[in-house]
The first five atom37 places (N, CA, C, CB, O) and aatype in JSON, in Angstrom:
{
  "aatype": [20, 20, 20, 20, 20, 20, 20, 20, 20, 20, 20, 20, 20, 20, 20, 20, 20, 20, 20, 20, 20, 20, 20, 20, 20, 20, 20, 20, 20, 20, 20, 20, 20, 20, 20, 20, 20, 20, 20, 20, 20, 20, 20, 20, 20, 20, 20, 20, 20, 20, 20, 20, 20, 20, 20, 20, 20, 20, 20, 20, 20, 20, 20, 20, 20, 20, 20, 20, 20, 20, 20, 20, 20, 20, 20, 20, 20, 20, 20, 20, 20, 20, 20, 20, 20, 20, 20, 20, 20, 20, 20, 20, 20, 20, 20, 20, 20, 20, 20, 20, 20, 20, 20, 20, 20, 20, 20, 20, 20, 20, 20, 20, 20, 20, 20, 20, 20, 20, 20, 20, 20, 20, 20, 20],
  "atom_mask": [
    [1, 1, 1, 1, 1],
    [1, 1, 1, 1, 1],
    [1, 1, 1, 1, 1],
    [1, 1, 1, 1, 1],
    [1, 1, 1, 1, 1],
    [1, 1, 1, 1, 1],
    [1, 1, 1, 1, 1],
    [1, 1, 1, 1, 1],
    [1, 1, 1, 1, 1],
    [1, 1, 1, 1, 1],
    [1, 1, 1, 1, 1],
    [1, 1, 1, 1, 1],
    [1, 1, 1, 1, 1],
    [1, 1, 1, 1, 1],
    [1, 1, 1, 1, 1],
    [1, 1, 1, 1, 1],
    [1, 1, 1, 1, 1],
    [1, 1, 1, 1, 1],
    [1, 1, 1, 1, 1],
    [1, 1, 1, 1, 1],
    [1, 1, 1, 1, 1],
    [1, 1, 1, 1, 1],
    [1, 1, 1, 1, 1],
    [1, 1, 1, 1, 1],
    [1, 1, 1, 1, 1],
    [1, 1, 1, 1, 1],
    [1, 1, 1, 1, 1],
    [1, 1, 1, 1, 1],
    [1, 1, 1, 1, 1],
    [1, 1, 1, 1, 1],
    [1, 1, 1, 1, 1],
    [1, 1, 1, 1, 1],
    [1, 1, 1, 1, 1],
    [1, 1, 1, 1, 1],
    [1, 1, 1, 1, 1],
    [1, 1, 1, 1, 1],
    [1, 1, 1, 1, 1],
    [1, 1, 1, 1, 1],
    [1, 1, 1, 1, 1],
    [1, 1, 1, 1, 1],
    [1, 1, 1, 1, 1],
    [1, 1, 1, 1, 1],
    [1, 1, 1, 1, 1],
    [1, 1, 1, 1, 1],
    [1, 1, 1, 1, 1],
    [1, 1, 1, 1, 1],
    [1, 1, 1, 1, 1],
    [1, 1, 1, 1, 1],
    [1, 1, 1, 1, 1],
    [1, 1, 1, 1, 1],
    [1, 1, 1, 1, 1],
    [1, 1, 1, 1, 1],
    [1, 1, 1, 1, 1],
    [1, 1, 1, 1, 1],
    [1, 1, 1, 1, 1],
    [1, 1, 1, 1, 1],
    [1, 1, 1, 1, 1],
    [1, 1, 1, 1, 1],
    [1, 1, 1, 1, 1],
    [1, 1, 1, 1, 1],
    [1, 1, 1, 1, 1],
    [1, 1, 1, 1, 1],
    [1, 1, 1, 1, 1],
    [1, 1, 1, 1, 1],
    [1, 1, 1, 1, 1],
    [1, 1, 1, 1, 1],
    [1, 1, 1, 1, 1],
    [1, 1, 1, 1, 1],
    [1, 1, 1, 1, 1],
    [1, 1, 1, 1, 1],
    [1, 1, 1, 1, 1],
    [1, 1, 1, 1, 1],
    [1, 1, 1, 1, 1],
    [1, 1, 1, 1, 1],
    [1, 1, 1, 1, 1],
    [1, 1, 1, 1, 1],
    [1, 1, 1, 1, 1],
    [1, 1, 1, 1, 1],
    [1, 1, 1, 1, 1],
    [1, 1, 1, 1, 1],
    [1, 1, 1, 1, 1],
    [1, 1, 1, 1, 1],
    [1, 1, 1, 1, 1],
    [1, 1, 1, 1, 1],
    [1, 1, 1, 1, 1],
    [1, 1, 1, 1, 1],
    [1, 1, 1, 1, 1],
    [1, 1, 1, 1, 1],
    [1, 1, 1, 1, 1],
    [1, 1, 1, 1, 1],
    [1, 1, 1, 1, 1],
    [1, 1, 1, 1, 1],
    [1, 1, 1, 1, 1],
    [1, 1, 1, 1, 1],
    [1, 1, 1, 1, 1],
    [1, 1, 1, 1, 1],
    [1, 1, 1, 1, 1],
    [1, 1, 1, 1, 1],
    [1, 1, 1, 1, 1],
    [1, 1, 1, 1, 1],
    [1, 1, 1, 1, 1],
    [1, 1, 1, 1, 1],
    [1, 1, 1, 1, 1],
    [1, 1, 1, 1, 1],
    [1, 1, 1, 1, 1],
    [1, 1, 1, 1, 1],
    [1, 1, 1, 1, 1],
    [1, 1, 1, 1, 1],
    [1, 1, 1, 1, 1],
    [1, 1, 1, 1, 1],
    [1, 1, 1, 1, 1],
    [1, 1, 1, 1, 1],
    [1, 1, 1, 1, 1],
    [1, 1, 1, 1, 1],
    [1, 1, 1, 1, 1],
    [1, 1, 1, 1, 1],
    [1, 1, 1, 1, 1],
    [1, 1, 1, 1, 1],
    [1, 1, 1, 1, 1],
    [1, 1, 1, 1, 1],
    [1, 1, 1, 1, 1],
    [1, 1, 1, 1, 1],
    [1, 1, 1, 1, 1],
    [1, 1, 1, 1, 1]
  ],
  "atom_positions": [
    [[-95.74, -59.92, 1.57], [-97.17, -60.13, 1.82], [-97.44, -60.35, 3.29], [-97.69, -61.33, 1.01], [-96.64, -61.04, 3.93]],
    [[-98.55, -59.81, 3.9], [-99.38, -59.74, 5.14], [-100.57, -60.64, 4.92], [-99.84, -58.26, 5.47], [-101.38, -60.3, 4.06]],
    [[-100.81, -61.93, 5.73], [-102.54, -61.86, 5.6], [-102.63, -61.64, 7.5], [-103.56, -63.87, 4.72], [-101.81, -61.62, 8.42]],
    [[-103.7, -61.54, 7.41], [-104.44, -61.29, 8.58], [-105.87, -62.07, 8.47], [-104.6, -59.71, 8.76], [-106.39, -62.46, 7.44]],
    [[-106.4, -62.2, 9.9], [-107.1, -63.18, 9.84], [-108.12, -62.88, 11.61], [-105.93, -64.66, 9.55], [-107.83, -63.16, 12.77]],
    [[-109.24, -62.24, 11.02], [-109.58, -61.66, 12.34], [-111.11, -62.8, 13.05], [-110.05, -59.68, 11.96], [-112.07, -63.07, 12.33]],
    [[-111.03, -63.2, 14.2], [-112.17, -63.77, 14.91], [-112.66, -63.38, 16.35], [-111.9, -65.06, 14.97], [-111.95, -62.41, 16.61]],
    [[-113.08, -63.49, 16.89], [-113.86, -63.3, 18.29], [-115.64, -62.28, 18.09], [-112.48, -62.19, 19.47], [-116.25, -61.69, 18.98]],
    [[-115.97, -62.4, 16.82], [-117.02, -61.46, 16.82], [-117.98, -62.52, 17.42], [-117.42, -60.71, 15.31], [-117.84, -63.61, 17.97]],
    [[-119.19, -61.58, 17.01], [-120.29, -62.12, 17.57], [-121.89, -61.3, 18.27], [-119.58, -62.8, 18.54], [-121.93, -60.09, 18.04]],
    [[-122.77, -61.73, 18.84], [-123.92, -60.66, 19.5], [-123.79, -60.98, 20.84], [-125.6, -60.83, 19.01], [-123.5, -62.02, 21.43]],
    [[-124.23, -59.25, 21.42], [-124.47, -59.08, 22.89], [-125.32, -58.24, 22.94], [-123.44, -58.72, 23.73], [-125.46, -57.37, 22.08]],
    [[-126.05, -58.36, 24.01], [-126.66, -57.05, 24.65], [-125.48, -55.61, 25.18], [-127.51, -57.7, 26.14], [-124.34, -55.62, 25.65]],
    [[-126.21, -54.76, 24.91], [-126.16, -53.6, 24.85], [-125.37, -53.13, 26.32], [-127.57, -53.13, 24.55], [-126.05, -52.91, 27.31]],
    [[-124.09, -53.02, 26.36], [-123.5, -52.64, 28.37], [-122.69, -54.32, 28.04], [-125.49, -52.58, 30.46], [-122.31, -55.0, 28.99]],
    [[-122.57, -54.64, 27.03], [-121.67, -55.95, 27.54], [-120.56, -55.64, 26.82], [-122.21, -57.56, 27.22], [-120.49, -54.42, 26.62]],
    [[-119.44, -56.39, 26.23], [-118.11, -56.93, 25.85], [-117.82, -57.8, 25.27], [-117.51, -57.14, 26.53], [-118.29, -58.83, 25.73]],
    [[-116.89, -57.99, 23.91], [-116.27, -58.4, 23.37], [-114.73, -58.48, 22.9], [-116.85, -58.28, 22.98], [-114.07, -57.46, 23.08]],
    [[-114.35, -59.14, 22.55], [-112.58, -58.88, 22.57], [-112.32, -59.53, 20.73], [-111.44, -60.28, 24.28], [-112.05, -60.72, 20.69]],
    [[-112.36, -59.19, 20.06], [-111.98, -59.56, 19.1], [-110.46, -59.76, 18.88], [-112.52, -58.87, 18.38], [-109.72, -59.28, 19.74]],
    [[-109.82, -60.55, 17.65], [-108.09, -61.29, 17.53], [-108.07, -60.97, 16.15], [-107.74, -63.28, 17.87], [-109.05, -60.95, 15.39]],
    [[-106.61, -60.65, 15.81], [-106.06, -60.39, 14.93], [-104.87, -61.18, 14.31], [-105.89, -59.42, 15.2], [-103.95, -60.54, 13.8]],
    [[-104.86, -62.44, 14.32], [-103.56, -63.05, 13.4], [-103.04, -62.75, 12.4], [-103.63, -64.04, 13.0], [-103.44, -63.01, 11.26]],
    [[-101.93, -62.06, 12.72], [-101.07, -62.0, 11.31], [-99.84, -62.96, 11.16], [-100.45, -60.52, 11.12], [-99.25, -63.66, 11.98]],
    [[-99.67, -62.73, 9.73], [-98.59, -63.66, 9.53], [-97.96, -62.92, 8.38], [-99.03, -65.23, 9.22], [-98.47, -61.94, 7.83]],
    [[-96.5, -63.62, 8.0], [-95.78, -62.91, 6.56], [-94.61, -62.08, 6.9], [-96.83, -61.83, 5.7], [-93.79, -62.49, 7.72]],
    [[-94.49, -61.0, 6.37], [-93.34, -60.34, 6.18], [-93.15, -59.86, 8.16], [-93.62, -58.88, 4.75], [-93.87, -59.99, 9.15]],
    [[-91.76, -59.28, 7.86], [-91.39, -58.69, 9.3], [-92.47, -57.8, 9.95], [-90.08, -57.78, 9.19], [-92.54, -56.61, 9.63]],
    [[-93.31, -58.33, 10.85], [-94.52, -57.44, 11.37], [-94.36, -56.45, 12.02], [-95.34, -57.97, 12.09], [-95.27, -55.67, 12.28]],
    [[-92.61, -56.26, 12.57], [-92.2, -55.04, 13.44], [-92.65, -54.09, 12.4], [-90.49, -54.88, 13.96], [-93.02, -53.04, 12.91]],
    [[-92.74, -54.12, 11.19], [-92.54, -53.3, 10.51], [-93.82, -52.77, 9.87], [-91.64, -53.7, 9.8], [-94.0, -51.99, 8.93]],
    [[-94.45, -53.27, 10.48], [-95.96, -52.66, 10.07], [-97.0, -51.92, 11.33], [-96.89, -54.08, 9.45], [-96.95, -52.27, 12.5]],
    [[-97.49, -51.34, 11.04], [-99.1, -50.84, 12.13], [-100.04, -51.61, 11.51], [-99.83, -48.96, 12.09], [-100.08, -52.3, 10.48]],
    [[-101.06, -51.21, 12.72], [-102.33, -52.49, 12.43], [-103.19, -51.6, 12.9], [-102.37, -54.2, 13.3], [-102.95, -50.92, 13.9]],
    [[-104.4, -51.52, 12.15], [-105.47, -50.87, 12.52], [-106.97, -51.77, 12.64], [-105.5, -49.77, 11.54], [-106.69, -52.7, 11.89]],
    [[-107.75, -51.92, 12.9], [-109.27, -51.73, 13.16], [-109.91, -50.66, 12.58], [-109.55, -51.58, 14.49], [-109.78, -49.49, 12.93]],
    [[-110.87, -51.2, 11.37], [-111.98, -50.69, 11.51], [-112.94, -51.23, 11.07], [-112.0, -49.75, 11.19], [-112.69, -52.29, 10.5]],
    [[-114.28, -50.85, 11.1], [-115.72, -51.27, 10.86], [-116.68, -50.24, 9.66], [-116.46, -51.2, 12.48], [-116.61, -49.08, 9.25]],
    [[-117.32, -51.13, 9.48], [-118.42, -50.94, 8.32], [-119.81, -51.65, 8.88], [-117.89, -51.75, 6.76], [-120.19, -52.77, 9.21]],
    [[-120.32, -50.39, 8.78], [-122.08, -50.56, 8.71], [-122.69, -50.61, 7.57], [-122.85, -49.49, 9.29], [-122.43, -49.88, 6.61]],
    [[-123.66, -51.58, 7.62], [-124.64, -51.15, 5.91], [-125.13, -49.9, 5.15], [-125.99, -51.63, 5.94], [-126.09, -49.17, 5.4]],
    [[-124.53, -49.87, 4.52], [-124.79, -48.08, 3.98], [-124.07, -47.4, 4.49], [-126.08, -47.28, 4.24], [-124.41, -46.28, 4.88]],
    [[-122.85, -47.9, 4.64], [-121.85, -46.28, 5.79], [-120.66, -46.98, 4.83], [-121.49, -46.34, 8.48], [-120.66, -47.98, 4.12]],
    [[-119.65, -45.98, 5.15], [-118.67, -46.32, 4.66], [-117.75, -46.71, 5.73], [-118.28, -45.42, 3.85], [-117.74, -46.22, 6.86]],
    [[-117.05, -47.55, 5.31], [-115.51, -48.01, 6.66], [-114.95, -46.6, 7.34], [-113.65, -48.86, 5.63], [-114.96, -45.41, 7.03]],
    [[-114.54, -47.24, 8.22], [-114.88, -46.36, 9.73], [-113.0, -46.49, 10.41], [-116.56, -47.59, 11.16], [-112.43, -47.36, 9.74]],
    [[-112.25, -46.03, 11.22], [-111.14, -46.12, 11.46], [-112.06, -46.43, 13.2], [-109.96, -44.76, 10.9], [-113.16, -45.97, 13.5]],
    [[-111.2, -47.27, 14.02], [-111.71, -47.85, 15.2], [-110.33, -47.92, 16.13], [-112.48, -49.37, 14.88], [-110.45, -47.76, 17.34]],
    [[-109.47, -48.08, 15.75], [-108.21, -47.95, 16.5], [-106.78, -48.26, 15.45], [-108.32, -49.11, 17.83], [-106.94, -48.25, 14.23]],
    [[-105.57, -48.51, 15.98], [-104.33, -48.04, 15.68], [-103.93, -48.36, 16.4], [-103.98, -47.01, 15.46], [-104.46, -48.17, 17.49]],
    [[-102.02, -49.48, 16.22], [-101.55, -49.31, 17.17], [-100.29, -49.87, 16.13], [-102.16, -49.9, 18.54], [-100.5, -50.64, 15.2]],
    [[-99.01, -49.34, 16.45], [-97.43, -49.71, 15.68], [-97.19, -51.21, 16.65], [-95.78, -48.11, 16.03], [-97.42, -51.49, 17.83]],
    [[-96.63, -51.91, 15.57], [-96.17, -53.34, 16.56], [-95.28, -52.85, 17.26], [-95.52, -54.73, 15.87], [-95.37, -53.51, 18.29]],
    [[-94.38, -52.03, 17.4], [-92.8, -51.5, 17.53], [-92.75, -50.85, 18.78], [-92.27, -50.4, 16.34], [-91.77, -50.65, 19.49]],
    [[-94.02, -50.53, 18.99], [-94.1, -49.85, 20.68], [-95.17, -48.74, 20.46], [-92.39, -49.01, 21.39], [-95.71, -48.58, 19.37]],
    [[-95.38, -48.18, 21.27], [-96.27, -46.85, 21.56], [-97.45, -47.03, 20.65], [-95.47, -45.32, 21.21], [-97.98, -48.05, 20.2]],
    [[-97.75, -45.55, 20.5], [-98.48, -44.67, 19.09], [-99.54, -45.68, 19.28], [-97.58, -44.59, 17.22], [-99.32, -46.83, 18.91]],
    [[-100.53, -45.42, 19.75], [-102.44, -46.18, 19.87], [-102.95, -44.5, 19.57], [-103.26, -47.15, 22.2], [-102.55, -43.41, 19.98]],
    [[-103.98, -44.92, 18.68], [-104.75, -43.46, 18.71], [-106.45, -44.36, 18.1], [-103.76, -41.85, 17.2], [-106.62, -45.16, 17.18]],
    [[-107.31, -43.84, 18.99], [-108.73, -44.24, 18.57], [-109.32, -42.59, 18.41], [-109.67, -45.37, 19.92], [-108.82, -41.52, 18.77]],
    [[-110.87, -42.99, 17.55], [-111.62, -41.98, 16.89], [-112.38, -41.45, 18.56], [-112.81, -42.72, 15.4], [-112.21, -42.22, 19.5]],
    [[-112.96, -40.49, 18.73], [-113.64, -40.14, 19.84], [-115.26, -41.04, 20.39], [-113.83, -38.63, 19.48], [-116.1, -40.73, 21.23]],
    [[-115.18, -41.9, 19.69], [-116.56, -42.57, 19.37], [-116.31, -43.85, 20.3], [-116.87, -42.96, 17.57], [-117.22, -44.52, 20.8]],
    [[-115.08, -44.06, 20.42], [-114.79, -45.57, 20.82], [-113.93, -45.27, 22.42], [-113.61, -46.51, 19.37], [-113.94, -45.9, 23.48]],
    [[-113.38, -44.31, 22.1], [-112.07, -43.81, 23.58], [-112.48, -43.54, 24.4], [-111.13, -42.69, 23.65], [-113.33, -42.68, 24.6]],
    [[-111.86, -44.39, 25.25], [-112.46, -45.14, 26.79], [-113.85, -46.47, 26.47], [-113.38, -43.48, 28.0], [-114.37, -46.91, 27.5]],
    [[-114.19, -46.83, 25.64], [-114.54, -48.29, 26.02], [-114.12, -48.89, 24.99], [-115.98, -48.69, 26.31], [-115.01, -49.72, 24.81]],
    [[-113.19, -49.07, 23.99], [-112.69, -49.44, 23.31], [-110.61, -49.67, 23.72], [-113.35, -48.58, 22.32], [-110.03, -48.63, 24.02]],
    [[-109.96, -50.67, 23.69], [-108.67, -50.9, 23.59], [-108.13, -51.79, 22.69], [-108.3, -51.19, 24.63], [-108.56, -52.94, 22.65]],
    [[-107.15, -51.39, 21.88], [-106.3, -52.14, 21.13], [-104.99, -52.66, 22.07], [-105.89, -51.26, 19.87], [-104.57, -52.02, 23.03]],
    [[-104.5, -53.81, 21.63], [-103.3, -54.02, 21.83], [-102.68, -55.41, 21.39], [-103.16, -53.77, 23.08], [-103.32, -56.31, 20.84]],
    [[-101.25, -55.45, 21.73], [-100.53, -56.47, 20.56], [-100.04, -57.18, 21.12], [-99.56, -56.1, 19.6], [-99.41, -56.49, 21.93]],
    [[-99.82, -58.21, 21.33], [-98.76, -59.93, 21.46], [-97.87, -59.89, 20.5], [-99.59, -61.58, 21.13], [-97.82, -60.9, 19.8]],
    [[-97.03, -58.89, 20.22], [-95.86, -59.84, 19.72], [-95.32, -61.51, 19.06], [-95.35, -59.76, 20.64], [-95.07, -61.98, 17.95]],
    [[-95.34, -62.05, 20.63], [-95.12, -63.26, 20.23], [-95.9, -64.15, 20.1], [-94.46, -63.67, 20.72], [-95.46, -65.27, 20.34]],
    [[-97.19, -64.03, 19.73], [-98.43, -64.49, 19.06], [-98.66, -63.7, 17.59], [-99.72, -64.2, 20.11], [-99.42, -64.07, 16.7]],
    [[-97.96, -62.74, 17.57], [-98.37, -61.85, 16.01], [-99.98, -61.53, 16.03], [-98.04, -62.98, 14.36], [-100.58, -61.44, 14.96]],
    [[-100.55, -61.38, 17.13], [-101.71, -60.87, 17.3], [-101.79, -59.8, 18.11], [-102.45, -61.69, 17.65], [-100.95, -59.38, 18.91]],
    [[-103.29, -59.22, 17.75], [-103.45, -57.58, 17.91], [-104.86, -57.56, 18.43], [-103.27, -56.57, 16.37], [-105.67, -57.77, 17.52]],
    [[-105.41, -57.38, 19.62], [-106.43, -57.33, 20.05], [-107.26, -56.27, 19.91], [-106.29, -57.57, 20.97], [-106.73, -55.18, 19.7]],
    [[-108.77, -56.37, 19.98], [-109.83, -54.71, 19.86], [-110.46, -55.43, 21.75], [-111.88, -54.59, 17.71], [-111.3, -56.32, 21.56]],
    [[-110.31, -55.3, 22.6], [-111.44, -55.32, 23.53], [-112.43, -53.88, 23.82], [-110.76, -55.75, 24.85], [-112.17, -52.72, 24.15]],
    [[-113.67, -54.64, 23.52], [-114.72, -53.71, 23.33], [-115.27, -53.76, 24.74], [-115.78, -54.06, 22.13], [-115.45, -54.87, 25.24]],
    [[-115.56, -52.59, 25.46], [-116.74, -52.91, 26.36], [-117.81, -51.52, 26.14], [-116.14, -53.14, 28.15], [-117.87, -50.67, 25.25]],
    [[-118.52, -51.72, 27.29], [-119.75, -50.64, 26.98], [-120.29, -50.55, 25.61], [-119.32, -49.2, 27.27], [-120.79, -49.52, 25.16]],
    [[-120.14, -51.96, 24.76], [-121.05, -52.26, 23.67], [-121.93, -51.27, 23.71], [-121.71, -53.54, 23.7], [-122.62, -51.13, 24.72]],
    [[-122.1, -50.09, 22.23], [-123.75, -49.83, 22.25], [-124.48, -50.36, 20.74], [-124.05, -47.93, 22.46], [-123.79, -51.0, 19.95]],
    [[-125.66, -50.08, 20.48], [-125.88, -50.99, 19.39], [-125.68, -50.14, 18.42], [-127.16, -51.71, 19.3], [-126.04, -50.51, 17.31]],
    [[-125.05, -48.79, 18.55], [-124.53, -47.99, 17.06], [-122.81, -48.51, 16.7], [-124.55, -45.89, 17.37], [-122.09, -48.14, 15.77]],
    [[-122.47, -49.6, 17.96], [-121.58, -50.17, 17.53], [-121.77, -51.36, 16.2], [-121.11, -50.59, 18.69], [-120.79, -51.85, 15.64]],
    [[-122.96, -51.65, 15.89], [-122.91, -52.65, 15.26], [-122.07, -52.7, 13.93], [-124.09, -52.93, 15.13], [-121.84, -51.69, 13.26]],
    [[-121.81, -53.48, 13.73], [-120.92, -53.48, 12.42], [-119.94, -54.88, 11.71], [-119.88, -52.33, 12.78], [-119.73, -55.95, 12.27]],
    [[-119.47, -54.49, 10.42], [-118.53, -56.1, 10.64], [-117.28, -55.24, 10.87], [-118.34, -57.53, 9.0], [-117.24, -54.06, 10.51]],
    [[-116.3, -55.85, 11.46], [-115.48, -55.14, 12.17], [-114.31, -55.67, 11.03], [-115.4, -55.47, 13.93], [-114.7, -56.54, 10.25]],
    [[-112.88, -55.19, 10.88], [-112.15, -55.5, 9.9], [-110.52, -54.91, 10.39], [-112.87, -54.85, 8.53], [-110.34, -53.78, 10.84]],
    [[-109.16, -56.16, 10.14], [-108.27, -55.9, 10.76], [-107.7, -54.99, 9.59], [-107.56, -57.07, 11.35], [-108.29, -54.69, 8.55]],
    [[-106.6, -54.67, 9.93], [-105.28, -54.08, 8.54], [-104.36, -54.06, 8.69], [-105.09, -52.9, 7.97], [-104.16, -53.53, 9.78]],
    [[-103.37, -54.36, 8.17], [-101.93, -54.45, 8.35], [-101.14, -53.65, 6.97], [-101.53, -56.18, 8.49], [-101.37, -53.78, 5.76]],
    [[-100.24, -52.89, 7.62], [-99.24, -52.14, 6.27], [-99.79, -51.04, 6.45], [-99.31, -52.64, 4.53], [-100.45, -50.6, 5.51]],
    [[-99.73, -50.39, 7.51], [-100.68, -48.59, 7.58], [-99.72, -47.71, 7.59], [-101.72, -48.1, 9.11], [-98.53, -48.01, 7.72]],
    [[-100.1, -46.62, 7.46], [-99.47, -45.29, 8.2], [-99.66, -44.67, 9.49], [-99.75, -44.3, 7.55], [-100.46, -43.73, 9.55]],
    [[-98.99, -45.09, 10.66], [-99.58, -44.39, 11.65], [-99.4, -43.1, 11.49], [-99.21, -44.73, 12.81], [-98.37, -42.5, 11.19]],
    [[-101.01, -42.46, 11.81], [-101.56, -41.32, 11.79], [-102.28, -41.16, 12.57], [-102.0, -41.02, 10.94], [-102.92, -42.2, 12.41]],
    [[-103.01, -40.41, 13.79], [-104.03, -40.25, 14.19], [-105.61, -40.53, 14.33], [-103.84, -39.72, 14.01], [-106.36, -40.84, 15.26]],
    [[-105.8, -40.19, 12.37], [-107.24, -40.54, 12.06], [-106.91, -41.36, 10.42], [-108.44, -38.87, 12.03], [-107.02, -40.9, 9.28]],
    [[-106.5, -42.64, 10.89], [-106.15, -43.34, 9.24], [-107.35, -43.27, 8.47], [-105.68, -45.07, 9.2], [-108.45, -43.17, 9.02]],
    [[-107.19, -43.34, 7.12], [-107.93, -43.75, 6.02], [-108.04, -45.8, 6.19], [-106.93, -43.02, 4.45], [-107.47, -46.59, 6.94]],
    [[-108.79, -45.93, 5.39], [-108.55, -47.28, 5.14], [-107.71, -47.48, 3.97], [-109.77, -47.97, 4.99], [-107.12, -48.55, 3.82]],
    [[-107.55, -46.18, 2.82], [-106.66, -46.31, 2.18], [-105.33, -46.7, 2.12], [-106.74, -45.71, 1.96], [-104.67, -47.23, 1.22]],
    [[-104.96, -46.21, 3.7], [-103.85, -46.08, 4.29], [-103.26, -47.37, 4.36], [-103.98, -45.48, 5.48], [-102.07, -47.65, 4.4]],
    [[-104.05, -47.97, 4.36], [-103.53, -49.67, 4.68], [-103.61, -50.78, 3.73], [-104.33, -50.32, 5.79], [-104.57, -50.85, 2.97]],
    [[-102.46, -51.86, 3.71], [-102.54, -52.29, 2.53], [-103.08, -53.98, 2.18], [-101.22, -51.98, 2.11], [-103.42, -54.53, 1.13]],
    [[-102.96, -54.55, 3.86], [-104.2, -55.89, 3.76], [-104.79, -55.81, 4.5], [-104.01, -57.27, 3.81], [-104.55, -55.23, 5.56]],
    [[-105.72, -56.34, 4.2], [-107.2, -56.52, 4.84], [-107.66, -58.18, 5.1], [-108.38, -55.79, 3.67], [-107.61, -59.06, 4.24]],
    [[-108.16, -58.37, 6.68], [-108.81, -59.55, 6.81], [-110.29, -59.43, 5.84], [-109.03, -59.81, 8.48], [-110.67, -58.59, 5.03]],
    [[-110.77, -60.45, 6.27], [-112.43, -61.09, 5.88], [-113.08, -60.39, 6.43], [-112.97, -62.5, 6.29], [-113.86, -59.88, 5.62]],
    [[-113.28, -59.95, 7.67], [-113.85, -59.16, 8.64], [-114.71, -60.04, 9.89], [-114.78, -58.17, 7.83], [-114.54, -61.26, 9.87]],
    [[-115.45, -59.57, 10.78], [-116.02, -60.13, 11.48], [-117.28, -59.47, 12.03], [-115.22, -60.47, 12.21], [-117.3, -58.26, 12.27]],
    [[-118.0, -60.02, 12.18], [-119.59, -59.34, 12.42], [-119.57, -59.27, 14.19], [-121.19, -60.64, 11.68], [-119.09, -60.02, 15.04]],
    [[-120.34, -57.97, 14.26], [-120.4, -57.83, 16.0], [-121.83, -56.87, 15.76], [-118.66, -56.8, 17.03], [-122.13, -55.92, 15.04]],
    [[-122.38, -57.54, 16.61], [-123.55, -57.02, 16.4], [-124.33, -56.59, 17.8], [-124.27, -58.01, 15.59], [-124.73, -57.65, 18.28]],
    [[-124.68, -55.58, 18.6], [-124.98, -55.29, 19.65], [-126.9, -54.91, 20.01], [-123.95, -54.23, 19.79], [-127.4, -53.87, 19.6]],
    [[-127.5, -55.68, 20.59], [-128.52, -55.38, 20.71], [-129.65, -54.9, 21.96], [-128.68, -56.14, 20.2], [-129.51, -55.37, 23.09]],
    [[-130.37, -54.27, 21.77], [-130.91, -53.14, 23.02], [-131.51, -54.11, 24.21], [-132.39, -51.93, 22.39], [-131.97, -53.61, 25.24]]
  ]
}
C-alpha cells in the first residue's frame, strides 16, 4: 500500500504561482511513478505531469509545458507540481498518484492511489 497526501493549493490571480506537495508513504517508492492530475467540474481528470522516483522520464501534456514543473525529494518521499503563469483555465482540484505506468500521456487508470486532492483556483 501507497497513501499519498497532497497540500499547497489554494487562489491567485491570474500570472502568479503555486507549488503544490506530495507526501508519500508505504511500500518501496523507488518503485513507483507519481503523477499529477486535475479535475474541473464537468470535465473529466486530466494527466498534468509524470515523473519515475528512480531518475529521469518527466513528461507533461502540452497545456502545462513550460509553466508547469514536477519534481521529487527522495529523502522527503515528496514530489512537487510548481505552477507558474497560473491561468484561470487552470482552475481545478488538483490530485497526486502513486503506482503508474510511465507513459507519456497516462490515464488516471494507470495509477493505483490516489490522494484527497487539492483545490487551486486561479482568478482574472
Amino acid at each position: 500500500q501507497v497513501q499519498v497526501v497532497e497540500s499547497g493549493g489554494g487562489s491567485v490571480q491570474a500570472g502568479g504561482s503555486l507549488r503544490l506537495s506530495c507526501a508519500a508513504s508505504g511500500r518501496t517508492l523507488s518503485l513507483y511513478t507519481m503523477g499529477w492530475f486535475r479535475q474541473a467540474p464537468g470535465q473529466e481528470r486530466e494527466f498534468v505531469a509524470t515523473i519515475r522516483w528512480s531518475g529521469g522520464h518527466i513528461y507533461y501534456p502540452d497545456s502545462v509545458k513550460g509553466r508547469f514543473t514536477i519534481s521529487r525529494d527522495n529523502t522527503k518521499n515528496t514530489v512537487y507540481l510548481q505552477m507558474n503563469s497560473l491561468k484561470p483555465e487552470d482552475t481545478a482540484v488538483y490530485y497526486c498518484a502513486a503506482g503508474g505506468t510511465m507513459t507519456i500521456n497516462p490515464r488516471p487508470e494507470d495509477f493505483q492511489y490516489w490522494g484527497q486532492g487539492t483545490q487551486v483556483t486561479v482568478s482574472l
